[in-house]
Amino acid sequence: MRPRHERSLTQIKFNAEGDLLFSCSKDHIINVWFSHNGERLGTYDGHNGTVWTLDVDSQSKYLVSGSADNELRLWNVSNGKCLFVWEFPTAVKRVAFSDDDERVVCITEQRMGHQGAIRVFKINRDGDGTDQSREPEHMFHPVGSKATVCAFTYTPNLILTGHESGKVAVFDVTTGTEVASNERAHMDTVTDLQLAPDRSYFLTSSKDKTARIHDTKTLRVLKTFSTETPLNSAALAPNKPYVLLGGGQEAMQVTTTSLRQGKFETRFWHKVLEEEVGRVKGHFGPINTIAVHPTGTSYASGGEDGYVRVHHFDESYFRARPYGDLEIDD
């Protein structure tokens, strides 16, 4: 199944049930698809620039999106209506809901004399959603390397960030202080950050050609997956010990290489053994974003080629015994 956008994908996300898949792209449009058959359910129109990022709450009631038009938007998932717009001096590069759906964190870019900022907005869930506060509940400027990705941890008020320098950090949003950091988490820009369901550990991908699992509390690197291509996205497979990695050379260098050398495959690595176990081909350009269905039955990848590819795992994937004879209770 290959639903598509007019331009390259920037982020894709399943909702909590996994029946819907949201995608945003450089074509300014956000799409929502039925994940089981790839049929388009609708669009969220309104942004005037590349939509860099989106997230959907756990009830599939609200969607948030961030764009190069310097706006953060709140949408009604079911009817596609834009409920509220926050405006900033620079582009919004990453958004994420807290696990209780009460707050949204967003990163705005460092540009033209404006510092990069992290803001947390309290989402008013009463009424029709149009009555939101313009002012952030918290706002601070991370010092040093600019933040590229962020997410709420399992501790209220603590936010995980990944940075251009390769560091990962934890910030207390109430004070803006960095409470923990690992400067050497990666050697180059952190391109994606996805948390385990219980948020006790998280997975990052980086332009340094590695993906890593870190402990959320200590930021210690627990596992490293080294590839030979810059990575743009990494996702954890629920119920199976796999991580899915996607990337590829920058589009500018791709024209000079053959398809095989471009390495546009989703790579599956064994989370514990740190060994590559398989690859899935399909995209005609770098893979920019990967998401796994919350029940682990399928995964989706979004590419530079404008396609969203949804892959349903076949029987053999579920029969495989990645731990040998060991039985793992989920």
Tab-separated table of C-alpha atoms in Angstrom:
chain	number	residue	atom	x	y	z
A	1	MET	CA	0.000	0.000	0.000
A	2	ARG	CA	1.469	3.309	-0.997
A	3	PRO	CA	-0.498	6.366	-0.038
A	4	ARG	CA	1.411	9.441	-1.155
A	5	HIS	CA	2.089	13.140	-0.735
A	6	GLU	CA	3.272	15.583	-3.401
A	7	ARG	CA	6.586	16.117	-1.595
A	8	SER	CA	8.852	14.381	0.878
A	9	LEU	CA	7.489	13.107	4.182
A	10	THR	CA	8.631	14.660	7.447
A	11	GLN	CA	6.833	12.644	10.146
A	12	ILE	CA	4.238	9.867	10.453
A	13	LYS	CA	2.350	8.726	13.538
A	14	PHE	CA	-0.178	6.027	14.394
A	15	ASN	CA	-2.938	6.888	16.843
A	16	ALA	CA	-3.180	4.887	20.091
A	17	GLU	CA	-5.593	2.306	18.626
A	18	GLY	CA	-3.502	1.987	15.492
A	19	ASP	CA	-6.466	2.267	13.100
A	20	LEU	CA	-5.353	5.703	11.857
A	21	LEU	CA	-2.048	6.857	10.434
A	22	PHE	CA	-1.219	10.570	10.295
A	23	SER	CA	1.406	11.944	7.925
A	24	CYS	CA	2.868	15.383	7.278
A	25	SER	CA	5.152	16.564	4.543
A	26	LYS	CA	6.826	19.404	2.711
A	27	ASP	CA	3.673	19.808	0.619
A	28	HIS	CA	2.068	21.793	3.515
A	29	ILE	CA	-0.648	19.165	4.004
A	30	ILE	CA	-1.397	16.746	6.827
A	31	ASN	CA	-3.150	13.543	5.779
A	32	VAL	CA	-4.901	10.878	7.801
A	33	TRP	CA	-5.204	7.353	6.380
A	34	PHE	CA	-6.875	4.127	7.426
A	35	SER	CA	-3.880	2.049	8.429
A	36	HIS	CA	-5.336	-1.318	7.392
A	37	ASN	CA	-5.864	-0.460	3.726
A	38	GLY	CA	-4.076	2.857	3.096
A	39	GLU	CA	-7.254	4.653	2.102
A	40	ARG	CA	-7.174	8.391	2.743
A	41	LEU	CA	-9.740	9.500	5.287
A	42	GLY	CA	-9.082	13.220	5.090
A	43	THR	CA	-6.701	16.160	5.213
A	44	TYR	CA	-5.932	18.961	7.642
A	45	ASP	CA	-5.464	22.078	5.517
A	46	GLY	CA	-4.171	25.396	6.776
A	47	HIS	CA	-0.409	25.461	7.091
A	48	ASN	CA	1.530	27.656	4.647
A	49	GLY	CA	4.864	25.902	4.793
A	50	THR	CA	6.512	22.531	5.278
A	51	VAL	CA	4.753	20.714	8.108
A	52	TRP	CA	7.726	19.365	10.064
A	53	THR	CA	6.018	17.531	12.849
A	54	LEU	CA	2.750	16.240	14.296
A	55	ASP	CA	1.392	14.268	17.221
A	56	VAL	CA	-2.022	12.884	18.122
A	57	ASP	CA	-3.385	12.507	21.649
A	58	SER	CA	-4.223	9.136	23.201
A	59	GLN	CA	-7.961	9.568	22.607
A	60	SER	CA	-7.599	10.521	18.921
A	61	LYS	CA	-9.468	13.709	19.756
A	62	TYR	CA	-6.801	16.338	19.091
A	63	LEU	CA	-3.906	16.572	16.681
A	64	VAL	CA	-1.064	19.093	16.987
A	65	SER	CA	1.241	20.114	14.167
A	66	GLY	CA	4.269	22.365	13.754
A	67	SER	CA	5.342	24.043	10.543
A	68	ALA	CA	7.897	26.206	8.744
A	69	ASP	CA	5.170	28.879	8.641
A	70	ASN	CA	6.072	29.491	12.355
A	71	GLU	CA	2.777	28.072	13.593
A	72	LEU	CA	1.726	25.407	16.039
A	73	ARG	CA	-1.839	24.288	15.289
A	74	LEU	CA	-4.393	22.300	17.240
A	75	TRP	CA	-6.871	20.288	15.155
A	76	ASN	CA	-10.027	18.333	15.759
A	77	VAL	CA	-9.117	14.837	14.536
A	78	SER	CA	-12.632	13.769	13.547
A	79	ASN	CA	-13.702	16.728	11.383
A	80	GLY	CA	-10.370	18.227	10.304
A	81	LYS	CA	-11.190	21.634	11.773
A	82	CYS	CA	-8.335	23.837	12.994
A	83	LEU	CA	-9.235	24.797	16.570
A	84	PHE	CA	-6.357	27.063	17.556
A	85	VAL	CA	-3.157	28.588	16.154
A	86	TRP	CA	-0.084	29.648	18.135
A	87	GLU	CA	2.357	31.897	16.267
A	88	PHE	CA	6.110	32.157	16.864
A	89	PRO	CA	9.024	34.096	15.411
A	90	THR	CA	10.583	30.941	13.880
A	91	ALA	CA	9.649	27.492	12.553
A	92	VAL	CA	8.229	24.771	14.784
A	93	LYS	CA	10.420	21.687	14.357
A	94	ARG	CA	8.976	19.189	16.831
A	95	VAL	CA	5.789	18.709	18.833
A	96	ALA	CA	4.718	16.032	21.334
A	97	PHE	CA	1.809	15.396	23.681
A	98	SER	CA	2.337	14.414	27.309
A	99	ASP	CA	1.030	10.938	28.142
A	100	ASP	CA	-1.996	12.404	29.968
A	101	ASP	CA	-2.823	14.553	26.885
A	102	GLU	CA	-2.915	17.669	29.090
A	103	ARG	CA	0.144	19.368	27.634
A	104	VAL	CA	2.078	19.829	24.435
A	105	VAL	CA	5.794	20.532	24.139
A	106	CYS	CA	7.216	22.236	21.062
A	107	ILE	CA	10.668	23.221	19.824
A	108	THR	CA	11.080	26.364	17.756
A	109	GLU	CA	14.147	26.914	15.643
A	110	GLN	CA	17.113	29.136	16.305
A	111	ARG	CA	17.029	31.639	13.424
A	112	MET	CA	17.658	35.267	12.523
A	113	GLY	CA	18.522	36.539	15.952
A	114	HIS	CA	15.933	34.372	17.708
A	115	GLN	CA	17.126	31.764	20.174
A	116	GLY	CA	15.830	28.237	19.884
A	117	ALA	CA	13.090	27.764	22.469
A	118	ILE	CA	11.192	24.956	24.137
A	119	ARG	CA	7.639	25.802	25.140
A	120	VAL	CA	5.035	23.800	27.008
A	121	PHE	CA	1.366	24.623	26.480
A	122	LYS	CA	-1.454	23.441	28.713
A	123	ILE	CA	-4.225	22.111	26.483
A	124	ASN	CA	-7.712	23.057	27.611
A	125	ARG	CA	-9.771	19.932	26.866
A	126	ASP	CA	-13.096	21.422	27.964
A	127	GLY	CA	-15.590	22.660	25.441
A	128	ASP	CA	-14.870	22.548	21.716
A	129	GLY	CA	-11.104	23.030	22.042
A	130	THR	CA	-11.028	26.557	20.591
A	131	ASP	CA	-10.476	28.205	23.965
A	132	GLN	CA	-6.710	27.824	24.467
A	133	SER	CA	-4.196	30.027	26.226
A	134	ARG	CA	-1.845	31.915	23.878
A	135	GLU	CA	0.844	32.006	26.538
A	136	PRO	CA	2.975	28.955	27.226
A	137	GLU	CA	2.808	27.440	30.681
A	138	HIS	CA	6.612	27.175	30.566
A	139	MET	CA	9.274	28.411	28.188
A	140	PHE	CA	13.062	28.295	28.198
A	141	HIS	CA	16.047	28.475	25.852
A	142	PRO	CA	18.389	25.487	25.972
A	143	VAL	CA	21.946	26.801	26.160
A	144	GLY	CA	24.543	25.472	23.729
A	145	SER	CA	23.649	23.138	20.897
A	146	LYS	CA	20.117	23.587	19.573
A	147	ALA	CA	17.440	21.027	20.353
A	148	THR	CA	16.099	19.030	17.394
A	149	VAL	CA	13.706	16.536	19.033
A	150	CYS	CA	11.829	16.334	22.329
A	151	ALA	CA	9.375	14.253	24.346
A	152	PHE	CA	7.839	14.134	27.813
A	153	THR	CA	9.333	11.566	30.203
A	154	TYR	CA	7.289	9.554	32.715
A	155	THR	CA	8.101	12.176	35.376
A	156	PRO	CA	5.864	15.246	35.206
A	157	ASN	CA	7.751	18.408	34.164
A	158	LEU	CA	10.769	16.546	32.823
A	159	ILE	CA	11.403	16.694	29.098
A	160	LEU	CA	13.847	14.677	27.019
A	161	THR	CA	15.694	16.473	24.234
A	162	GLY	CA	18.053	15.473	21.440
A	163	HIS	CA	20.432	18.067	20.007
A	164	GLU	CA	22.338	19.062	16.899
A	165	SER	CA	25.658	18.272	18.602
A	166	GLY	CA	24.530	14.710	19.293
A	167	LYS	CA	23.824	15.177	22.972
A	168	VAL	CA	20.671	14.042	24.731
A	169	ALA	CA	19.456	15.842	27.831
A	170	VAL	CA	16.663	16.063	30.366
A	171	PHE	CA	15.233	19.478	31.245
A	172	ASP	CA	12.991	20.533	34.078
A	173	VAL	CA	10.459	22.689	32.231
A	174	THR	CA	9.379	24.604	35.326
A	175	THR	CA	12.870	26.068	35.816
A	176	GLY	CA	14.434	25.512	32.386
A	177	THR	CA	17.422	23.813	34.006
A	178	GLU	CA	19.205	20.869	32.468
A	179	VAL	CA	18.966	18.151	35.093
A	180	ALA	CA	20.925	15.513	33.179
A	181	SER	CA	22.826	15.315	29.949
A	182	ASN	CA	24.934	12.933	27.923
A	183	GLU	CA	27.088	15.103	25.657
A	184	ARG	CA	28.454	12.077	23.804
A	185	ALA	CA	25.191	10.220	23.205
A	186	HIS	CA	25.813	10.670	19.453
A	187	MET	CA	28.591	12.228	17.385
A	188	ASP	CA	26.224	14.155	15.085
A	189	THR	CA	22.664	15.548	14.943
A	190	VAL	CA	19.959	13.538	16.705
A	191	THR	CA	17.262	13.043	14.057
A	192	ASP	CA	14.553	11.130	15.931
A	193	LEU	CA	13.586	10.154	19.460
A	194	GLN	CA	10.919	7.573	20.290
A	195	LEU	CA	10.064	6.316	23.763
A	196	ALA	CA	9.295	2.804	24.931
A	197	PRO	CA	5.626	2.391	25.977
A	198	ASP	CA	6.528	2.693	29.689
A	199	ARG	CA	8.945	5.576	28.908
A	200	SER	CA	11.720	3.932	30.966
A	201	TYR	CA	14.026	3.897	27.950
A	202	PHE	CA	14.091	5.577	24.569
A	203	LEU	CA	15.578	5.135	21.123
A	204	THR	CA	17.382	7.807	19.112
A	205	SER	CA	18.688	7.912	15.557
A	206	SER	CA	21.430	10.184	14.299
A	207	LYS	CA	23.282	11.459	11.265
A	208	ASP	CA	26.330	9.708	12.802
A	209	LYS	CA	24.944	6.448	11.293
A	210	THR	CA	23.971	4.925	14.624
A	211	ALA	CA	20.788	4.421	16.602
A	212	ARG	CA	20.985	4.020	20.356
A	213	ILE	CA	18.815	2.929	23.255
A	214	HIS	CA	19.244	5.063	26.380
A	215	ASP	CA	18.008	4.765	29.938
A	216	THR	CA	15.538	7.628	30.516
A	217	LYS	CA	16.654	8.328	34.069
A	218	THR	CA	20.448	8.209	33.689
A	219	LEU	CA	20.716	8.787	29.887
A	220	ARG	CA	23.228	5.944	29.838
A	221	VAL	CA	23.575	4.299	26.412
A	222	LEU	CA	22.309	0.719	26.745
A	223	LYS	CA	22.537	-0.492	23.142
A	224	THR	CA	24.088	0.767	19.913
A	225	PHE	CA	23.098	-0.179	16.360
A	226	SER	CA	25.751	0.898	13.831
A	227	THR	CA	24.940	1.178	10.133
A	228	GLU	CA	26.772	2.594	7.127
A	229	THR	CA	24.260	5.289	6.309
A	230	PRO	CA	23.018	8.440	8.081
A	231	LEU	CA	19.810	7.623	9.977
A	232	ASN	CA	16.710	9.827	9.991
A	233	SER	CA	14.361	7.735	12.112
A	234	ALA	CA	14.243	4.802	14.517
A	235	ALA	CA	11.269	2.997	16.079
A	236	LEU	CA	10.744	0.236	18.631
A	237	ALA	CA	8.655	-2.819	17.752
A	238	PRO	CA	6.189	-3.634	20.556
A	239	ASN	CA	6.133	-7.264	21.772
A	240	LYS	CA	9.226	-8.156	19.775
A	241	PRO	CA	12.888	-7.408	20.486
A	242	TYR	CA	13.436	-5.374	17.321
A	243	VAL	CA	14.252	-1.829	16.407
A	244	LEU	CA	13.492	-0.441	12.943
A	245	LEU	CA	15.923	2.029	11.419
A	246	GLY	CA	15.525	4.219	8.349
A	247	GLY	CA	17.714	6.713	6.571
A	248	GLY	CA	19.853	7.047	3.492
A	249	GLN	CA	22.177	9.558	1.956
A	250	GLU	CA	21.017	13.130	1.592
A	251	ALA	CA	18.952	13.682	-1.532
A	252	MET	CA	21.710	15.842	-3.070
A	253	GLN	CA	24.168	12.951	-3.152
A	254	VAL	CA	21.682	10.369	-4.272
A	255	THR	CA	21.644	11.223	-7.979
A	256	THR	CA	25.221	10.035	-8.333
A	257	THR	CA	24.651	6.634	-6.733
A	258	SER	CA	22.695	3.583	-7.757
A	259	LEU	CA	19.526	2.589	-5.907
A	260	ARG	CA	21.335	-0.147	-4.006
A	261	GLN	CA	24.034	2.222	-2.766
A	262	GLY	CA	21.452	4.782	-1.714
A	263	LYS	CA	20.414	2.247	0.952
A	264	PHE	CA	16.753	3.097	1.112
A	265	GLU	CA	15.694	0.125	3.167
A	266	THR	CA	14.100	-0.167	6.552
A	267	ARG	CA	16.563	-2.126	8.648
A	268	PHE	CA	15.499	-4.465	11.432
A	269	TRP	CA	17.955	-4.955	14.264
A	270	HIS	CA	17.747	-7.266	17.247
A	271	LYS	CA	17.330	-4.948	20.207
A	272	VAL	CA	19.232	-7.139	22.655
A	273	LEU	CA	21.866	-8.819	20.500
A	274	GLU	CA	22.619	-5.639	18.488
A	275	GLU	CA	22.640	-7.607	15.224
A	276	GLU	CA	20.907	-6.744	11.975
A	277	VAL	CA	18.225	-9.347	11.244
A	278	GLY	CA	16.595	-8.119	8.050
A	279	ARG	CA	15.801	-5.344	5.598
A	280	VAL	CA	12.727	-4.224	3.699
A	281	LYS	CA	13.202	-2.347	0.436
A	282	GLY	CA	10.734	-0.092	-1.286
A	283	HIS	CA	11.444	3.621	-1.149
A	284	PHE	CA	13.034	5.535	-4.048
A	285	GLY	CA	14.789	7.962	-1.718
A	286	PRO	CA	15.922	8.243	1.872
A	287	ILE	CA	13.489	7.136	4.563
A	288	ASN	CA	12.675	10.174	6.697
A	289	THR	CA	10.312	8.746	9.289
A	290	ILE	CA	9.230	5.362	10.689
A	291	ALA	CA	6.361	4.416	12.985
A	292	VAL	CA	5.307	1.002	14.271
A	293	HIS	CA	1.674	0.053	14.859
A	294	PRO	CA	0.988	0.129	18.637
A	295	THR	CA	0.149	-3.589	18.648
A	296	GLY	CA	3.199	-4.428	16.544
A	297	THR	CA	1.229	-5.932	13.655
A	298	SER	CA	2.508	-3.531	10.998
A	299	TYR	CA	4.785	-0.579	10.450
A	300	ALA	CA	4.830	2.480	8.214
A	301	SER	CA	7.677	4.416	6.655
A	302	GLY	CA	7.636	7.822	4.982
A	303	GLY	CA	10.217	8.727	2.373
A	304	GLU	CA	11.839	11.553	0.477
A	305	ASP	CA	9.933	10.097	-2.525
A	306	GLY	CA	6.575	11.325	-1.124
A	307	TYR	CA	5.277	7.828	-0.401
A	308	VAL	CA	3.999	6.416	2.860
A	309	ARG	CA	4.488	2.656	2.801
A	310	VAL	CA	2.461	0.498	5.170
A	311	HIS	CA	3.793	-3.018	5.702
A	312	HIS	CA	1.769	-5.676	7.494
A	313	PHE	CA	3.959	-8.339	9.062
A	314	ASP	CA	3.309	-11.855	7.822
A	315	GLU	CA	2.867	-14.989	9.930
A	316	SER	CA	6.557	-15.844	9.917
A	317	TYR	CA	7.374	-12.593	11.742
A	318	PHE	CA	5.159	-13.616	14.661
A	319	ARG	CA	6.327	-17.239	14.613
A	320	ALA	CA	9.996	-16.284	14.689
A	321	ARG	CA	11.723	-16.992	17.976
A	322	PRO	CA	14.118	-14.101	18.421
A	323	TYR	CA	15.206	-15.377	21.846
A	324	GLY	CA	15.740	-18.973	20.768
A	325	ASP	CA	13.971	-21.358	23.120
A	326	LEU	CA	13.387	-18.693	25.730
A	327	GLU	CA	9.752	-17.776	26.243
A	328	ILE	CA	9.226	-14.105	27.063
A	329	ASP	CA	6.072	-12.977	28.831
A	330	ASP	CA	4.813	-9.688	27.469
